[in-house]
Amino acid sequence: MELIVRDLAVARGGVPVLEGVGFQLSAGAALVLRGPNGAGKTTLLRTLAGLQPPLAGHIGLDRDAMAYAGHADGIKATLSVQENLEFWARVFGTQGVQPALEAFNLQPLAARAAGNLSAGQKRRLGLARMVVTGRPVWVLDEPTVSLDVDAVAMFASAVRAHLAQGGMALLATHIDLGLAEAQVLDVAPFRARPPSPDDFDGAFL
């Protein structure tokens, strides 16, 4: 399995943000996106995950191979921790949530309502969803927000385990996760040119 991206252009609110993006990622590899806030990392990840269409370019992998975790934790407050993971397992057609509970040390919280978790615990639960998806490509936008040092280590271990099983990971993060095998892509050189006055109206059509 391989993800090949060529000449990709993406937009936010109809305005081009990045253009000419290209990279290649093989099974067992990770790609870390770098760049300042507002540079287009989130827009690029959402486009790669199929949540919005590209302006141009080629994404050489079925979007059904990807699982996305953004800034929202994607949990149901009235369900328990375990019930949340079981819900997502059903959505993705997989079985067994124990590995996800163990990966993020959620076993002691399994019966607790997700709405009663701390911000860091909710984030761990949100990331544990990735384990139950069964999808080979994890697309992760600032995944370590609200995590303490120990939880960041849990997350990094989960990513390494996923890569060791032949998975792939695309991450936007400012934290060094110790992924020695990760490639780094700085999005700054791909910033799209500012729209001219003649382009302004067309951007919103």
PDB file of C-alpha atoms in Angstrom:
ATOM      1  CA  MET A   1       0.000   0.000   0.000  1.00  0.00           C
ATOM      2  CA  GLU A   2       1.253   3.458  -0.885  1.00  0.00           C
ATOM      3  CA  LEU A   3      -0.112   6.990  -0.710  1.00  0.00           C
ATOM      4  CA  ILE A   4       1.004   9.162  -3.622  1.00  0.00           C
ATOM      5  CA  VAL A   5       0.005  12.826  -3.721  1.00  0.00           C
ATOM      6  CA  ARG A   6       0.811  14.951  -6.784  1.00  0.00           C
ATOM      7  CA  ASP A   7       0.285  18.653  -7.525  1.00  0.00           C
ATOM      8  CA  LEU A   8      -2.430  18.970  -4.885  1.00  0.00           C
ATOM      9  CA  ALA A   9      -4.134  22.334  -4.420  1.00  0.00           C
ATOM     10  CA  VAL A  10      -6.461  22.965  -1.473  1.00  0.00           C
ATOM     11  CA  ALA A  11      -8.687  25.864  -0.431  1.00  0.00           C
ATOM     12  CA  ARG A  12     -10.254  27.259   2.737  1.00  0.00           C
ATOM     13  CA  GLY A  13     -13.507  29.148   2.317  1.00  0.00           C
ATOM     14  CA  GLY A  14     -13.079  29.081  -1.437  1.00  0.00           C
ATOM     15  CA  VAL A  15      -9.678  30.791  -1.274  1.00  0.00           C
ATOM     16  CA  PRO A  16      -6.609  28.765  -2.358  1.00  0.00           C
ATOM     17  CA  VAL A  17      -4.291  28.020   0.575  1.00  0.00           C
ATOM     18  CA  LEU A  18      -1.749  25.510  -0.713  1.00  0.00           C
ATOM     19  CA  GLU A  19      -0.816  24.434  -4.216  1.00  0.00           C
ATOM     20  CA  GLY A  20       1.617  22.027  -5.820  1.00  0.00           C
ATOM     21  CA  VAL A  21       1.787  19.759  -2.769  1.00  0.00           C
ATOM     22  CA  GLY A  22       3.366  16.398  -3.459  1.00  0.00           C
ATOM     23  CA  PHE A  23       4.731  13.509  -1.425  1.00  0.00           C
ATOM     24  CA  GLN A  24       4.868   9.729  -1.301  1.00  0.00           C
ATOM     25  CA  LEU A  25       4.248   7.585   1.764  1.00  0.00           C
ATOM     26  CA  SER A  26       4.680   3.834   2.054  1.00  0.00           C
ATOM     27  CA  ALA A  27       3.275   1.282   4.489  1.00  0.00           C
ATOM     28  CA  GLY A  28       4.891   1.584   7.909  1.00  0.00           C
ATOM     29  CA  ALA A  29       5.804   5.249   7.434  1.00  0.00           C
ATOM     30  CA  ALA A  30       4.659   8.536   8.974  1.00  0.00           C
ATOM     31  CA  LEU A  31       4.587  12.076   7.627  1.00  0.00           C
ATOM     32  CA  VAL A  32       4.640  15.064   9.973  1.00  0.00           C
ATOM     33  CA  LEU A  33       3.369  18.397   8.639  1.00  0.00           C
ATOM     34  CA  ARG A  34       5.140  21.528   9.819  1.00  0.00           C
ATOM     35  CA  GLY A  35       4.264  25.174   9.434  1.00  0.00           C
ATOM     36  CA  PRO A  36       2.927  28.141  11.399  1.00  0.00           C
ATOM     37  CA  ASN A  37      -0.682  28.436  12.501  1.00  0.00           C
ATOM     38  CA  GLY A  38      -2.894  29.285   9.556  1.00  0.00           C
ATOM     39  CA  ALA A  39      -0.458  27.871   7.009  1.00  0.00           C
ATOM     40  CA  GLY A  40      -2.964  25.319   5.727  1.00  0.00           C
ATOM     41  CA  LYS A  41      -2.081  22.114   7.594  1.00  0.00           C
ATOM     42  CA  THR A  42      -5.645  21.449   8.748  1.00  0.00           C
ATOM     43  CA  THR A  43      -7.048  22.186   5.306  1.00  0.00           C
ATOM     44  CA  LEU A  44      -4.532  19.817   3.730  1.00  0.00           C
ATOM     45  CA  LEU A  45      -5.351  17.008   6.161  1.00  0.00           C
ATOM     46  CA  ARG A  46      -9.110  17.442   5.721  1.00  0.00           C
ATOM     47  CA  THR A  47      -8.670  17.300   1.950  1.00  0.00           C
ATOM     48  CA  LEU A  48      -6.507  14.186   2.128  1.00  0.00           C
ATOM     49  CA  ALA A  49      -9.095  12.508   4.367  1.00  0.00           C
ATOM     50  CA  GLY A  50     -11.871  13.247   1.869  1.00  0.00           C
ATOM     51  CA  LEU A  51     -13.743  15.737   4.050  1.00  0.00           C
ATOM     52  CA  GLN A  52     -13.508  18.413   1.374  1.00  0.00           C
ATOM     53  CA  PRO A  53     -12.646  18.297  -2.337  1.00  0.00           C
ATOM     54  CA  PRO A  54      -9.274  19.430  -3.672  1.00  0.00           C
ATOM     55  CA  LEU A  55      -9.015  22.286  -6.133  1.00  0.00           C
ATOM     56  CA  ALA A  56      -6.636  20.256  -8.262  1.00  0.00           C
ATOM     57  CA  GLY A  57      -4.209  17.384  -8.125  1.00  0.00           C
ATOM     58  CA  HIS A  58      -4.137  13.666  -7.427  1.00  0.00           C
ATOM     59  CA  ILE A  59      -4.539  11.671  -4.203  1.00  0.00           C
ATOM     60  CA  GLY A  60      -3.566   8.104  -5.019  1.00  0.00           C
ATOM     61  CA  LEU A  61      -5.336   6.170  -2.292  1.00  0.00           C
ATOM     62  CA  ASP A  62      -8.973   5.309  -1.577  1.00  0.00           C
ATOM     63  CA  ARG A  63     -10.351   7.642   1.110  1.00  0.00           C
ATOM     64  CA  ASP A  64     -11.997   4.610   2.739  1.00  0.00           C
ATOM     65  CA  ALA A  65      -8.497   3.583   3.799  1.00  0.00           C
ATOM     66  CA  MET A  66      -8.257   6.691   6.001  1.00  0.00           C
ATOM     67  CA  ALA A  67      -9.487   7.571   9.482  1.00  0.00           C
ATOM     68  CA  TYR A  68      -9.443  11.213  10.579  1.00  0.00           C
ATOM     69  CA  ALA A  69      -9.130  12.736  14.044  1.00  0.00           C
ATOM     70  CA  GLY A  70      -9.445  16.511  14.169  1.00  0.00           C
ATOM     71  CA  HIS A  71      -9.761  19.083  16.932  1.00  0.00           C
ATOM     72  CA  ALA A  72     -13.103  17.685  18.141  1.00  0.00           C
ATOM     73  CA  ASP A  73     -12.893  14.513  20.209  1.00  0.00           C
ATOM     74  CA  GLY A  74     -15.915  12.929  18.523  1.00  0.00           C
ATOM     75  CA  ILE A  75     -17.350  11.370  21.680  1.00  0.00           C
ATOM     76  CA  LYS A  76     -20.915  10.935  22.930  1.00  0.00           C
ATOM     77  CA  ALA A  77     -21.177  12.401  26.422  1.00  0.00           C
ATOM     78  CA  THR A  78     -23.979  10.158  27.677  1.00  0.00           C
ATOM     79  CA  LEU A  79     -22.244   6.922  26.692  1.00  0.00           C
ATOM     80  CA  SER A  80     -19.527   5.325  28.780  1.00  0.00           C
ATOM     81  CA  VAL A  81     -15.933   5.180  27.590  1.00  0.00           C
ATOM     82  CA  GLN A  82     -16.347   1.574  26.502  1.00  0.00           C
ATOM     83  CA  GLU A  83     -19.708   2.236  24.868  1.00  0.00           C
ATOM     84  CA  ASN A  84     -18.175   5.072  22.856  1.00  0.00           C
ATOM     85  CA  LEU A  85     -15.509   2.761  21.482  1.00  0.00           C
ATOM     86  CA  GLU A  86     -18.068   0.028  20.808  1.00  0.00           C
ATOM     87  CA  PHE A  87     -20.174   2.566  18.903  1.00  0.00           C
ATOM     88  CA  TRP A  88     -17.241   3.490  16.657  1.00  0.00           C
ATOM     89  CA  ALA A  89     -16.319  -0.160  16.194  1.00  0.00           C
ATOM     90  CA  ARG A  90     -19.824  -0.764  14.853  1.00  0.00           C
ATOM     91  CA  VAL A  91     -19.575   2.271  12.576  1.00  0.00           C
ATOM     92  CA  PHE A  92     -16.345   0.961  11.049  1.00  0.00           C
ATOM     93  CA  GLY A  93     -17.419  -2.679  11.043  1.00  0.00           C
ATOM     94  CA  THR A  94     -14.755  -3.904  13.453  1.00  0.00           C
ATOM     95  CA  GLN A  95     -14.871  -5.892  16.649  1.00  0.00           C
ATOM     96  CA  GLY A  96     -13.124  -5.688  20.007  1.00  0.00           C
ATOM     97  CA  VAL A  97     -12.253  -2.486  21.871  1.00  0.00           C
ATOM     98  CA  GLN A  98      -9.875  -3.898  24.466  1.00  0.00           C
ATOM     99  CA  PRO A  99      -6.704  -3.017  22.520  1.00  0.00           C
ATOM    100  CA  ALA A 100      -7.899   0.596  22.295  1.00  0.00           C
ATOM    101  CA  LEU A 101      -8.657   0.738  26.030  1.00  0.00           C
ATOM    102  CA  GLU A 102      -5.219  -0.666  26.818  1.00  0.00           C
ATOM    103  CA  ALA A 103      -3.326   1.564  24.397  1.00  0.00           C
ATOM    104  CA  PHE A 104      -4.596   4.709  26.123  1.00  0.00           C
ATOM    105  CA  ASN A 105      -4.889   3.337  29.676  1.00  0.00           C
ATOM    106  CA  LEU A 106      -8.663   3.728  29.644  1.00  0.00           C
ATOM    107  CA  GLN A 107      -9.544   0.447  31.383  1.00  0.00           C
ATOM    108  CA  PRO A 108     -10.075   2.155  34.793  1.00  0.00           C
ATOM    109  CA  LEU A 109     -12.456   4.601  33.092  1.00  0.00           C
ATOM    110  CA  ALA A 110     -14.307   2.089  30.910  1.00  0.00           C
ATOM    111  CA  ALA A 111     -17.625   2.408  32.773  1.00  0.00           C
ATOM    112  CA  ARG A 112     -17.474   6.174  33.305  1.00  0.00           C
ATOM    113  CA  ALA A 113     -19.715   8.457  31.246  1.00  0.00           C
ATOM    114  CA  ALA A 114     -17.627  10.288  28.672  1.00  0.00           C
ATOM    115  CA  GLY A 115     -19.208  13.593  29.705  1.00  0.00           C
ATOM    116  CA  ASN A 116     -17.616  13.232  33.134  1.00  0.00           C
ATOM    117  CA  LEU A 117     -14.065  12.898  31.828  1.00  0.00           C
ATOM    118  CA  SER A 118     -11.399  15.583  32.066  1.00  0.00           C
ATOM    119  CA  ALA A 119     -10.233  17.321  28.886  1.00  0.00           C
ATOM    120  CA  GLY A 120      -7.165  15.098  28.684  1.00  0.00           C
ATOM    121  CA  GLN A 121      -9.180  11.937  29.260  1.00  0.00           C
ATOM    122  CA  LYS A 122     -11.643  12.947  26.544  1.00  0.00           C
ATOM    123  CA  ARG A 123      -8.742  13.486  24.183  1.00  0.00           C
ATOM    124  CA  ARG A 124      -7.347  10.036  24.969  1.00  0.00           C
ATOM    125  CA  LEU A 125     -10.760   8.533  24.268  1.00  0.00           C
ATOM    126  CA  GLY A 126     -11.030  10.461  21.016  1.00  0.00           C
ATOM    127  CA  LEU A 127      -7.646   9.167  19.881  1.00  0.00           C
ATOM    128  CA  ALA A 128      -8.461   5.623  21.004  1.00  0.00           C
ATOM    129  CA  ARG A 129     -11.144   5.696  18.291  1.00  0.00           C
ATOM    130  CA  MET A 130      -8.351   5.398  15.745  1.00  0.00           C
ATOM    131  CA  VAL A 131      -7.396   1.981  17.067  1.00  0.00           C
ATOM    132  CA  VAL A 132     -10.899   0.579  16.550  1.00  0.00           C
ATOM    133  CA  THR A 133     -11.371   1.927  13.024  1.00  0.00           C
ATOM    134  CA  GLY A 134      -9.304  -0.775  11.390  1.00  0.00           C
ATOM    135  CA  ARG A 135      -8.258   1.810   8.803  1.00  0.00           C
ATOM    136  CA  PRO A 136      -4.618   1.620   7.643  1.00  0.00           C
ATOM    137  CA  VAL A 137      -4.067   5.391   7.336  1.00  0.00           C
ATOM    138  CA  TRP A 138      -4.435   7.641  10.377  1.00  0.00           C
ATOM    139  CA  VAL A 139      -4.883  11.352   9.596  1.00  0.00           C
ATOM    140  CA  LEU A 140      -4.327  13.347  12.791  1.00  0.00           C
ATOM    141  CA  ASP A 141      -4.651  17.095  13.294  1.00  0.00           C
ATOM    142  CA  GLU A 142      -2.870  18.383  16.438  1.00  0.00           C
ATOM    143  CA  PRO A 143      -3.553  15.090  18.234  1.00  0.00           C
ATOM    144  CA  THR A 144      -1.681  15.940  21.442  1.00  0.00           C
ATOM    145  CA  VAL A 145      -3.801  18.960  22.458  1.00  0.00           C
ATOM    146  CA  SER A 146      -4.849  18.614  26.142  1.00  0.00           C
ATOM    147  CA  LEU A 147      -2.543  15.631  26.690  1.00  0.00           C
ATOM    148  CA  ASP A 148      -0.003  15.519  29.516  1.00  0.00           C
ATOM    149  CA  VAL A 149       3.476  14.050  29.097  1.00  0.00           C
ATOM    150  CA  ASP A 150       2.387  10.501  29.957  1.00  0.00           C
ATOM    151  CA  ALA A 151      -0.561  10.623  27.569  1.00  0.00           C
ATOM    152  CA  VAL A 152       1.643  11.958  24.760  1.00  0.00           C
ATOM    153  CA  ALA A 153       3.891   8.933  25.305  1.00  0.00           C
ATOM    154  CA  MET A 154       0.836   6.641  25.096  1.00  0.00           C
ATOM    155  CA  PHE A 155      -0.190   8.248  21.844  1.00  0.00           C
ATOM    156  CA  ALA A 156       3.309   7.988  20.371  1.00  0.00           C
ATOM    157  CA  SER A 157       3.417   4.303  21.327  1.00  0.00           C
ATOM    158  CA  ALA A 158       0.037   3.730  19.658  1.00  0.00           C
ATOM    159  CA  VAL A 159       1.284   5.367  16.460  1.00  0.00           C
ATOM    160  CA  ARG A 160       4.488   3.305  16.499  1.00  0.00           C
ATOM    161  CA  ALA A 161       2.449   0.114  16.972  1.00  0.00           C
ATOM    162  CA  HIS A 162       0.200   1.112  14.066  1.00  0.00           C
ATOM    163  CA  LEU A 163       3.228   1.714  11.825  1.00  0.00           C
ATOM    164  CA  ALA A 164       4.803  -1.578  12.895  1.00  0.00           C
ATOM    165  CA  GLN A 165       1.672  -3.343  11.655  1.00  0.00           C
ATOM    166  CA  GLY A 166       2.062  -1.752   8.222  1.00  0.00           C
ATOM    167  CA  GLY A 167      -0.139   1.268   8.835  1.00  0.00           C
ATOM    168  CA  MET A 168       0.584   4.867   7.893  1.00  0.00           C
ATOM    169  CA  ALA A 169       0.152   8.141   9.754  1.00  0.00           C
ATOM    170  CA  LEU A 170      -0.200  11.757   8.614  1.00  0.00           C
ATOM    171  CA  LEU A 171       0.133  14.211  11.482  1.00  0.00           C
ATOM    172  CA  ALA A 172       0.122  17.951  12.031  1.00  0.00           C
ATOM    173  CA  THR A 173       1.882  18.548  15.328  1.00  0.00           C
ATOM    174  CA  HIS A 174       4.434  20.874  16.900  1.00  0.00           C
ATOM    175  CA  ILE A 175       5.546  18.202  19.382  1.00  0.00           C
ATOM    176  CA  ASP A 176       8.424  15.802  18.789  1.00  0.00           C
ATOM    177  CA  LEU A 177       6.812  12.382  19.171  1.00  0.00           C
ATOM    178  CA  GLY A 178      10.063  10.493  18.835  1.00  0.00           C
ATOM    179  CA  LEU A 179       9.050   8.940  15.527  1.00  0.00           C
ATOM    180  CA  ALA A 180      12.525   8.502  14.116  1.00  0.00           C
ATOM    181  CA  GLU A 181      11.138   7.019  10.902  1.00  0.00           C
ATOM    182  CA  ALA A 182       8.850   9.976  10.187  1.00  0.00           C
ATOM    183  CA  GLN A 183       9.239  12.181   7.157  1.00  0.00           C
ATOM    184  CA  VAL A 184       8.710  15.922   7.620  1.00  0.00           C
ATOM    185  CA  LEU A 185       6.880  18.155   5.156  1.00  0.00           C
ATOM    186  CA  ASP A 186       7.043  21.923   5.622  1.00  0.00           C
ATOM    187  CA  VAL A 187       3.931  23.373   3.998  1.00  0.00           C
ATOM    188  CA  ALA A 188       5.362  26.910   3.785  1.00  0.00           C
ATOM    189  CA  PRO A 189       6.896  26.476   0.289  1.00  0.00           C
ATOM    190  CA  PHE A 190       3.472  25.423  -1.013  1.00  0.00           C
ATOM    191  CA  ARG A 191       1.578  28.531   0.077  1.00  0.00           C
ATOM    192  CA  ALA A 192      -0.728  29.656  -2.708  1.00  0.00           C
ATOM    193  CA  ARG A 193      -0.314  33.103  -4.167  1.00  0.00           C
ATOM    194  CA  PRO A 194      -2.724  35.680  -2.713  1.00  0.00           C
ATOM    195  CA  PRO A 195      -5.812  36.107  -4.904  1.00  0.00           C
ATOM    196  CA  SER A 196      -5.828  39.173  -7.122  1.00  0.00           C
ATOM    197  CA  PRO A 197      -8.837  41.527  -7.117  1.00  0.00           C
ATOM    198  CA  ASP A 198      -9.990  39.862 -10.341  1.00  0.00           C
ATOM    199  CA  ASP A 199     -10.051  36.492  -8.578  1.00  0.00           C
ATOM    200  CA  PHE A 200     -11.989  37.683  -5.520  1.00  0.00           C
ATOM    201  CA  ASP A 201     -15.543  37.269  -6.793  1.00  0.00           C
ATOM    202  CA  GLY A 202     -14.788  33.945  -8.419  1.00  0.00           C
ATOM    203  CA  ALA A 203     -13.498  32.468  -5.182  1.00  0.00           C
ATOM    204  CA  PHE A 204     -16.991  32.595  -3.699  1.00  0.00           C
ATOM    205  CA  LEU A 205     -19.006  31.411  -6.669  1.00  0.00           C
TER     206      LEU A 205
END
